[in-house]
Structures are given as structure tokens and as C-alpha cells.
Coordinates of N, CA, C and O in Angstrom, one line a residue:
X20 N -115.1 7.4 154.7 CA -114.2 7.2 153.3 C -114.6 8.0 152.8 O -116.0 7.9 152.7
X21 N -114.2 8.4 151.7 CA -114.8 9.3 150.4 C -115.0 7.8 148.8 O -114.5 7.4 148.9
X22 N -116.0 8.6 148.5 CA -116.8 7.6 147.6 C -116.8 7.5 146.4 O -115.8 9.1 146.2
X23 N -116.2 7.1 145.4 CA -116.6 8.0 143.9 C -117.5 9.0 143.2 O -118.3 8.6 143.8
X24 N -116.7 9.8 142.4 CA -117.8 10.5 141.6 C -118.7 9.7 141.1 O -118.4 8.9 140.7
X25 N -119.8 9.8 140.8 CA -120.9 9.1 139.7 C -121.8 10.4 139.7 O -122.8 10.7 139.9
X26 N -122.0 10.2 138.2 CA -122.7 11.3 137.6 C -124.3 10.5 137.2 O -123.9 9.8 137.8
X27 N -124.9 11.5 137.5 CA -125.9 11.6 137.1 C -126.5 10.5 136.0 O -126.9 11.0 135.5
X28 N -127.3 9.3 136.7 CA -127.8 8.1 135.5 C -129.3 9.2 134.5 O -128.4 9.0 133.0
X29 N -130.1 10.3 135.3 CA -130.6 10.7 134.4 C -130.0 11.4 133.2 O -130.5 11.4 131.8
X30 N -128.9 12.5 133.5 CA -128.5 13.6 132.9 C -127.8 12.5 132.0 O -127.6 13.0 130.9
X31 N -127.0 11.4 132.3 CA -126.4 10.8 131.1 C -127.5 9.7 130.0 O -127.0 10.0 129.0
X32 N -128.4 9.4 130.6 CA -129.6 9.2 130.2 C -130.6 10.6 128.9 O -130.3 10.3 127.8
X33 N -130.5 11.5 129.2 CA -130.7 12.8 128.1 C -129.7 13.3 127.4 O -129.7 13.5 126.5
X34 N -128.3 13.1 128.1 CA -127.2 13.4 127.0 C -127.1 12.7 125.4 O -127.5 12.6 125.2
X35 N -127.4 10.9 126.3 CA -127.6 10.4 125.3 C -128.5 10.3 124.2 O -128.4 10.1 122.9
X36 N -130.0 10.3 124.4 CA -130.7 10.4 123.9 C -130.9 12.0 122.7 O -130.8 12.2 122.0
X37 N -129.9 12.6 123.3 CA -130.2 14.0 122.6 C -128.8 14.0 121.2 O -128.9 14.1 120.3
X38 N -128.0 12.7 122.1 CA -126.3 12.9 121.1 C -127.4 12.2 119.8 O -127.0 11.8 118.3
X39 N -127.8 10.8 120.1 CA -128.9 10.0 119.2 C -129.9 11.0 117.9 O -129.5 10.5 116.9
X40 N -130.3 11.6 118.8 CA -131.2 12.3 117.7 C -130.1 13.7 117.1 O -130.7 13.7 115.5
X41 N -129.1 14.0 117.1 CA -128.4 14.7 116.6 C -127.6 14.1 115.5 O -127.3 14.5 114.1
X42 N -127.2 12.5 116.1 CA -126.7 12.0 114.7 C -128.0 11.3 114.0 O -126.7 10.6 112.6
X43 N -129.0 11.6 113.9 CA -129.9 11.5 112.7 C -130.0 12.6 111.6 O -130.0 11.8 110.2
X44 N -129.3 13.9 112.2 CA -129.6 15.2 111.2 C -128.5 14.7 110.5 O -127.3 14.2 110.4
X45 N -128.7 16.6 109.7 CA -127.4 17.0 109.3 C -125.8 16.8 110.0 O -124.6 17.0 109.2
X46 N -126.4 17.3 110.5 CA -124.8 17.1 111.3 C -124.0 15.4 112.1 O -123.5 16.0 113.2
X47 N -124.7 14.7 111.5 CA -124.3 13.4 111.8 C -122.6 12.7 111.6 O -122.0 12.5 113.1
X48 N -122.2 13.7 110.8 CA -120.6 13.2 110.5 C -120.1 13.7 111.7 O -118.6 13.7 112.5
X49 N -120.1 15.2 112.1 CA -119.0 15.7 113.1 C -119.8 15.3 114.6 O -118.9 15.1 115.0
X50 N -120.8 14.8 114.7 CA -121.4 14.6 116.2 C -120.5 13.2 116.2 O -120.2 12.6 117.5
X51 N -120.8 12.9 115.6 CA -119.9 11.1 115.2 C -118.6 11.4 116.0 O -117.8 10.7 116.2
X52 N -117.4 12.6 114.6 CA -116.4 12.6 114.9 C -116.5 13.3 116.2 O -115.1 12.9 117.3
X53 N -117.0 14.0 116.9 CA -116.7 14.6 118.9 C -116.9 12.8 119.5 O -115.7 12.9 120.2
X54 N -118.3 12.0 118.9 CA -118.5 11.5 119.9 C -116.7 10.5 119.9 O -116.5 9.9 121.1
X55 N -116.3 10.1 118.8 CA -115.0 9.6 118.3 C -113.8 10.5 119.9 O -113.0 9.3 120.1
X56 N -113.7 11.2 119.4 CA -112.9 12.0 119.9 C -113.5 11.8 122.0 O -112.2 11.1 122.9
X57 N -113.8 11.6 122.2 CA -114.9 11.6 123.8 C -114.6 10.6 123.2 O -114.0 9.6 125.3
X58 N -114.5 9.0 123.2 CA -113.9 8.0 123.7 C -113.0 7.6 123.9 O -112.1 7.2 124.4
X59 N -112.1 8.4 122.9 CA -110.7 8.5 122.8 C -110.1 8.8 124.9 O -109.3 8.8 125.1
X60 N -110.8 10.2 124.7 CA -110.6 10.7 126.3 C -110.6 10.0 127.4 O -110.2 10.2 128.6
X61 N -111.7 9.1 127.3 CA -112.1 8.2 128.6 C -111.2 7.2 128.6 O -111.0 7.1 129.2
X62 N -111.0 7.0 127.2 CA -110.1 5.6 127.2 C -108.5 5.6 127.5 O -107.9 5.4 128.9
X63 N -108.4 7.5 127.3 CA -107.4 7.6 127.8 C -107.4 8.0 129.6 O -106.4 7.2 130.4
X64 N -108.3 8.9 130.1 CA -108.3 8.8 131.4 C -108.7 7.8 132.0 O -107.6 7.1 133.1
X65 N -108.7 6.6 131.9 CA -109.3 5.0 132.6 C -108.0 4.2 132.1 O -108.0 3.3 132.9
X66 N -106.6 4.8 131.5 CA -105.5 4.2 131.5 C -104.8 4.0 132.3 O -104.9 5.0 133.1
X67 N -103.9 2.8 133.0 CA -103.4 2.9 134.6 C -102.2 4.2 134.0 O -101.7 4.3 132.8
X68 N -102.0 4.3 135.4 CA -100.8 5.4 135.3 C -99.3 5.3 135.8 O -98.4 5.7 135.7
X69 N -99.5 3.8 136.2 CA -98.1 3.1 136.2 C -96.8 3.7 135.5 O -96.1 3.5 135.5
X70 N -97.1 3.8 133.9 CA -96.7 3.5 132.9 C -96.5 4.8 132.0 O -97.7 5.6 131.8
X71 N -95.5 5.2 131.5 CA -96.0 6.7 130.3 C -97.0 5.7 129.5 O -96.9 4.2 128.8
X72 N -97.1 6.2 128.6 CA -98.8 6.6 127.7 C -98.5 6.8 126.4 O -97.7 7.8 126.2
X73 N -98.8 5.8 125.6 CA -98.2 6.3 124.1 C -99.8 6.2 123.4 O -100.3 5.2 123.7
X74 N -100.0 7.0 122.8 CA -101.3 7.3 121.8 C -101.9 6.0 121.2 O -102.9 5.3 121.2
X75 N -100.3 5.0 120.3 CA -101.1 4.5 119.8 C -101.4 2.9 120.3 O -101.9 1.6 120.1
X76 N -100.8 3.2 121.4 CA -101.4 1.9 122.6 C -102.5 1.7 123.2 O -103.2 1.3 124.0
X77 N -104.1 3.0 122.7 CA -104.8 2.9 123.5 C -105.7 2.0 122.6 O -106.6 2.0 122.6
X78 N -105.0 1.6 121.6 CA -106.1 0.1 120.8 C -107.5 0.7 120.4 O -106.7 2.3 118.9
X79 N -108.8 0.3 120.0 CA -109.1 1.2 119.5 C -109.6 2.0 119.1 O -110.1 2.5 118.2
X80 N -109.7 2.8 120.6 CA -110.5 3.8 120.4 C -109.6 5.1 120.0 O -110.1 6.0 119.2
X81 N -107.9 4.5 120.1 CA -106.8 5.5 119.0 C -107.2 5.3 117.4 O -107.1 6.5 116.5
X82 N -107.2 3.9 116.9 CA -107.5 3.8 115.3 C -108.6 4.3 114.7 O -108.8 5.2 113.7
X83 N -109.6 4.6 115.5 CA -110.9 4.4 115.0 C -110.5 6.3 115.0 O -111.6 6.9 113.9
X84 N -110.4 7.1 116.1 CA -109.8 8.8 116.4 C -109.5 9.0 115.4 O -109.3 10.2 115.1
X85 N -108.3 8.5 115.3 CA -107.3 8.5 114.4 C -107.8 8.7 112.7 O -107.8 10.0 111.8
X86 N -109.1 7.8 112.1 CA -109.5 8.1 110.8 C -110.7 9.4 111.4 O -110.9 9.9 109.5
X87 N -110.8 9.3 112.2 CA -112.3 10.9 112.2 C -110.8 12.2 111.9 O -112.0 12.6 111.4
X88 N -109.7 12.0 112.2 CA -109.1 13.1 112.2 C -108.7 13.2 110.7 O -109.4 14.8 110.2
X89 N -108.4 11.8 110.1 CA -108.3 12.6 108.5 C -109.9 13.3 107.7 O -110.1 13.9 106.7
X90 N -110.5 13.0 108.6 CA -112.0 13.5 108.0 C -112.2 15.3 107.9 O -113.0 15.8 107.4
X91 N -111.5 15.8 108.9 CA -112.0 16.7 109.3 C -112.4 17.4 109.4 O -113.0 18.9 110.2
X92 N -113.9 16.8 110.4 CA -114.5 17.2 111.4 C -114.5 17.1 112.7 O -115.3 17.0 113.8
X93 N -113.1 17.0 113.6 CA -113.0 16.7 115.1 C -112.9 17.9 115.1 O -110.9 18.2 114.9
X94 N -113.2 18.6 116.2 CA -112.8 20.2 116.4 C -112.0 19.5 117.7 O -112.1 18.7 118.6
X95 N -111.1 21.0 118.0 CA -110.3 20.9 119.5 C -111.4 21.5 120.3 O -111.5 22.4 120.2
X96 N -111.6 20.7 121.0 CA -112.6 20.4 122.2 C -112.3 21.8 123.0 O -113.6 22.5 124.1
X97 N -110.6 22.3 123.6 CA -110.7 23.1 124.0 C -110.5 24.6 123.4 O -109.9 25.9 124.5
X98 N -110.6 24.9 122.1 CA -109.8 26.1 121.5 C -111.5 27.0 122.2 O -112.8 26.5 122.6
X99 N -111.3 28.0 121.2 CA -112.4 28.8 121.6 C -112.8 28.9 120.5 O -113.0 29.2 119.5
X100 N -114.3 28.5 121.0 CA -115.0 29.3 119.8 C -116.0 30.5 119.4 O -116.6 30.6 120.3
X101 N -115.4 31.7 118.3 CA -115.8 32.7 118.5 C -116.5 32.9 117.3 O -116.2 31.8 116.1
X102 N -117.6 33.8 117.8 CA -118.3 33.9 116.4 C -117.8 34.8 115.3 O -117.0 35.5 115.4
X103 N -118.0 34.4 114.1 CA -117.4 35.2 112.2 C -115.7 33.9 113.0 O -115.2 35.0 112.1
X104 N -115.1 33.2 113.2 CA -114.0 32.9 113.3 C -114.1 31.3 112.9 O -115.4 30.5 113.4
X105 N -113.4 30.6 111.9 CA -113.7 29.6 111.9 C -113.1 28.3 113.1 O -111.8 28.8 114.0
X106 N -113.9 26.9 113.2 CA -113.6 26.3 114.5 C -111.8 26.0 114.2 O -111.6 25.2 112.6
X107 N -111.7 25.4 115.2 CA -110.5 24.5 114.5 C -110.2 23.1 115.1 O -110.8 23.3 116.0
X108 N -109.7 22.6 114.0 CA -110.2 20.9 113.9 C -108.9 20.4 114.3 O -107.4 20.4 114.1
X109 N -108.7 19.4 115.2 CA -107.4 18.8 115.4 C -106.7 18.7 114.0 O -107.4 17.5 113.0
X110 N -105.3 18.3 114.0 CA -104.5 17.7 112.6 C -103.7 16.8 113.6 O -103.6 15.8 112.6
X111 N -103.5 16.5 114.4 CA -102.8 15.6 115.3 C -102.1 15.1 116.8 O -102.8 16.5 117.0
X112 N -102.3 14.1 117.2 CA -102.0 14.3 118.3 C -100.4 14.3 119.1 O -99.7 13.8 118.2
X113 N -100.0 14.4 119.5 CA -98.3 14.5 120.6 C -98.4 13.0 120.7 O -99.3 11.9 120.6
X114 N -97.2 12.1 120.5 CA -97.3 10.3 119.9 C -97.1 10.3 121.8 O -98.1 8.8 121.7
X115 N -96.6 10.7 123.2 CA -96.8 10.6 124.0 C -97.2 11.7 125.1 O -97.7 13.0 124.1
X116 N -97.9 10.8 126.0 CA -98.9 11.7 126.7 C -98.5 11.3 128.5 O -98.0 10.4 128.7
X117 N -98.0 12.8 128.6 CA -97.8 13.0 129.7 C -98.4 12.6 131.0 O -99.8 12.9 131.2
X118 N -98.1 12.0 132.4 CA -98.5 11.7 133.3 C -98.5 12.9 134.4 O -97.7 12.8 134.9
X119 N -99.4 13.0 135.2 CA -98.7 14.8 135.9 C -98.3 13.9 137.9 O -98.8 12.7 137.7
X120 N -97.6 14.6 138.1 CA -96.7 13.9 139.0 C -97.7 13.8 140.3 O -97.1 12.9 141.7
X121 N -99.0 15.2 140.4 CA -99.5 15.6 141.5 C -101.4 15.2 140.9 O -101.1 15.6 139.8
X122 N -101.8 15.0 142.0 CA -103.3 15.0 141.9 C -103.6 14.2 142.8 O -103.1 12.9 142.1
X123 N -105.3 14.2 142.6 CA -105.5 12.4 143.4 C -106.1 11.7 142.1 O -104.9 9.8 142.6
X124 N -105.6 12.2 140.7 CA -106.0 10.7 139.9 C -104.6 10.8 138.9 O -104.9 10.2 137.8
X125 N -103.8 11.4 139.2 CA -102.9 11.9 138.8 C -103.3 12.0 137.1 O -103.1 11.1 135.9
X126 N -103.9 12.9 136.5 CA -103.9 13.4 135.8 C -103.4 13.2 134.3 O -101.9 13.4 134.1
X127 N -103.8 13.1 133.1 CA -103.0 12.7 131.7 C -103.2 14.2 131.0 O -103.8 14.6 131.1
X128 N -101.6 14.6 130.4 CA -102.0 15.6 129.3 C -101.0 15.3 128.2 O -100.4 15.2 127.8
X129 N -101.8 15.4 127.5 CA -102.4 14.9 125.5 C -102.2 17.0 125.5 O -102.4 18.3 125.2
X130 N -101.2 16.4 124.3 CA -101.7 18.2 123.5 C -101.8 17.4 121.9 O -101.4 16.4 121.3
X131 N -103.0 18.4 121.2 CA -103.2 18.0 120.2 C -102.5 19.2 119.3 O -102.6 19.8 120.3
X132 N -103.0 19.1 118.3 CA -102.1 20.2 117.5 C -103.7 20.6 116.5 O -103.9 20.0 115.8
X133 N -103.9 21.6 116.5 CA -105.2 22.1 115.3 C -104.5 22.4 114.2 O -103.4 22.1 113.8
X134 N -105.4 22.5 112.1 CA -105.0 22.2 111.5 C -104.0 23.8 111.1 O -103.8 23.7 109.4
X135 N -104.2 24.8 111.8 CA -103.3 25.7 111.7 C -102.0 25.4 112.8 O -101.2 26.5 112.3
X136 N -101.3 24.2 113.2 CA -100.0 24.1 113.8 C -100.0 24.5 115.7 O -98.7 24.7 116.1
X137 N -101.5 25.6 115.6 CA -101.2 25.9 117.2 C -101.1 24.6 118.4 O -102.0 23.6 117.7
X138 N -100.7 23.7 118.9 CA -100.5 23.1 120.1 C -101.5 23.9 121.4 O -101.6 24.9 121.1
X139 N -102.7 22.6 121.8 CA -103.3 22.8 122.6 C -103.4 21.8 123.6 O -103.6 20.8 123.1
X140 N -102.6 22.2 124.7 CA -102.3 21.4 125.9 C -104.1 20.9 126.7 O -104.4 21.5 127.3
X141 N -103.8 19.4 127.1 CA -105.6 18.8 127.4 C -105.1 18.4 128.9 O -104.4 17.7 128.5
X142 N -106.0 18.5 129.4 CA -105.8 17.5 130.7 C -106.7 16.4 130.8 O -108.5 17.1 130.6
X143 N -106.8 15.8 130.9 CA -107.5 14.5 130.7 C -107.7 13.9 132.1 O -106.6 12.9 132.8
X144 N -108.5 13.5 132.8 CA -108.9 13.2 133.8 C -109.4 12.0 134.1 O -110.9 11.6 133.6
X145 N -109.6 11.3 135.1 CA -111.0 10.1 135.5 C -111.1 10.0 136.7 O -110.8 10.3 137.3
X146 N -112.4 9.7 136.7 CA -112.5 9.3 138.3 C -112.5 10.4 139.2 O -112.4 10.4 140.3
X147 N -112.8 11.7 138.6 CA -113.2 12.7 139.9 C -114.2 13.9 139.6 O -114.8 13.5 138.3
X148 N -114.9 13.9 140.3 CA -116.1 15.2 140.3 C -115.4 16.6 139.3 O -114.7 17.2 139.8
X149 N -115.6 16.3 138.2 CA -115.0 17.3 137.3 C -115.8 18.9 137.7 O -115.4 20.1 137.2
X150 N -116.7 18.7 138.7 CA -117.8 20.0 139.0 C -116.5 20.6 139.5 O -116.9 22.2 139.9
X151 N -116.1 19.9 140.6 CA -115.2 20.8 141.7 C -113.8 21.5 140.8 O -113.8 23.0 140.8
X152 N -113.8 20.8 139.5 CA -112.5 21.8 138.8 C -113.3 23.2 137.6 O -113.1 24.5 137.8
X153 N -114.9 22.9 137.5 CA -115.7 24.0 137.3 C -115.6 25.4 138.2 O -115.3 26.1 137.2
X154 N -115.1 24.8 139.1 CA -116.1 25.7 140.3 C -114.8 26.7 139.8 O -114.3 27.4 140.2
X155 N -113.4 26.2 140.1 CA -112.3 26.3 140.3 C -112.0 27.0 139.2 O -111.5 28.9 138.9
X156 N -112.1 26.7 138.6 CA -111.9 28.3 137.1 C -112.4 28.8 137.0 O -112.3 30.4 136.6
X157 N -114.4 28.9 138.0 CA -115.3 30.3 137.6 C -114.3 30.8 138.7 O -114.6 31.7 138.6
X158 N -113.6 30.7 139.6 CA -112.9 31.3 140.4 C -112.1 32.6 140.1 O -111.6 33.4 139.9
X159 N -110.6 31.3 139.5 CA -109.2 31.6 138.5 C -110.5 33.3 137.9 O -109.8 34.0 137.8
X160 N -111.3 32.8 136.7 CA -111.6 33.9 136.2 C -112.3 35.1 136.6 O -112.0 35.8 136.3
X161 N -112.9 34.9 137.8 CA -113.3 36.1 138.8 C -112.3 36.5 139.0 O -111.7 37.8 139.1
X162 N -110.7 36.0 139.6 CA -109.9 36.5 140.3 C -109.7 37.9 139.1 O -108.7 38.7 139.2
X163 N -109.3 37.6 137.9 CA -108.6 37.9 136.8 C -109.2 38.7 136.8 O -108.3 39.9 136.1
X164 N -110.9 38.9 136.6 CA -111.5 39.9 136.7 C -111.2 40.8 137.3 O -111.0 42.0 136.6
X165 N -111.2 40.7 138.5 CA -110.7 41.8 139.2 C -109.8 42.5 139.4 O -109.0 43.4 139.9
X166 N -108.5 41.1 139.5 CA -107.0 42.6 139.1 C -107.5 43.1 137.5 O -106.1 44.1 138.0
X167 N -107.4 42.4 136.5 CA -107.4 43.6 135.8 C -108.2 44.6 135.7 O -107.8 45.7 135.3
X168 N -109.4 45.0 137.0 CA -109.9 46.1 136.8 C -109.1 46.7 138.3 O -109.7 48.2 137.9
X169 N -107.9 46.4 138.4 CA -107.5 47.1 139.9 C -106.5 47.9 139.2 O -105.3 46.8 138.8
X170 N -106.7 48.9 138.9 CA -104.9 48.8 138.3 C -103.3 49.3 139.0 O -103.0 49.3 138.7
X171 N -103.9 49.7 140.5 CA -102.6 49.1 140.7 C -101.9 47.3 141.0 O -100.5 46.7 141.0
X172 N -102.6 46.4 140.5 CA -102.4 44.9 139.9 C -102.0 44.6 138.4 O -101.1 44.2 138.4
X173 N -101.9 46.3 137.9 CA -101.1 45.8 136.5 C -99.3 45.9 136.5 O -99.5 46.7 137.4

């Protein structure tokens, strides 16, 4: 039988120490906002998939994130960060969170809107080894590069 993914405890400890250091410096408000958003995603990931999810039903993690969003320091984590371009910040979330019909963990699909009104669809997964997803993303990127380079595929 397959075993559930467990994160490397040394990496978790090192990441925690890094976050603790960043929370002491001039970036503390921004780091706290990102941590609040991550807590919300963890709450979403662990939410049961047997019924429709509404963001306001996520309890304290939602109300804390909602306060952080009002500060204007919560970045859209799935937007591209480009040199000389402003960072996109979360303005609001869709009220309802969809649940994928397929997938081992039935990922949640959430949409947030940035301050310019652009929608950002995000997939939140629980109890999965996300390294597999990262490898697939790299493969898709490589295939896209190959297809763009071949004139016959345009």
C-alpha cells in the first residue's frame, strides 16, 4: 500500500527558522501576510471534500486572511513576479471554492482577484507529494518550448 507523503522534517525546521528571521526585519508585515495566506490554503487543503466549500466557513484562518488582505500586503502567489513590474496583491476571493471531480485528493479550486481585477485560478491540494506536480509542470514547459521552436507545430 502507498504511504502518505511526509515532508522532510529538516527542511520544515529550516524554513521555519528562515520565516522567523524574516518576521523580525523590515519585511515582517509582508511575511506575516504571506504566512496568513498559506495558513488559509492549508485550511482549504485539509477541508473535507464531501460538500461544497464556502470561504467564510473556513473559520479563523479566513477571518485572519481577510484582515491581511485589507492591509494590501497579500501577494497573489501564482502571479508572475517580473523585474520592474508591480507585485499583484489579492483584492478578494471568490465566495465558493470548487472541488475537482477527479484526482487522488480531489483538489480544491479557488479563484482570487488581484487589485487590477484579474482573476487567478489556484489549485489547493492536501496530502499529496507536490514534487510530482512540479516535475509535470517542468515537463509541460519543456514540451511547449519544443513545440514553439518547431515551425511545423505552429
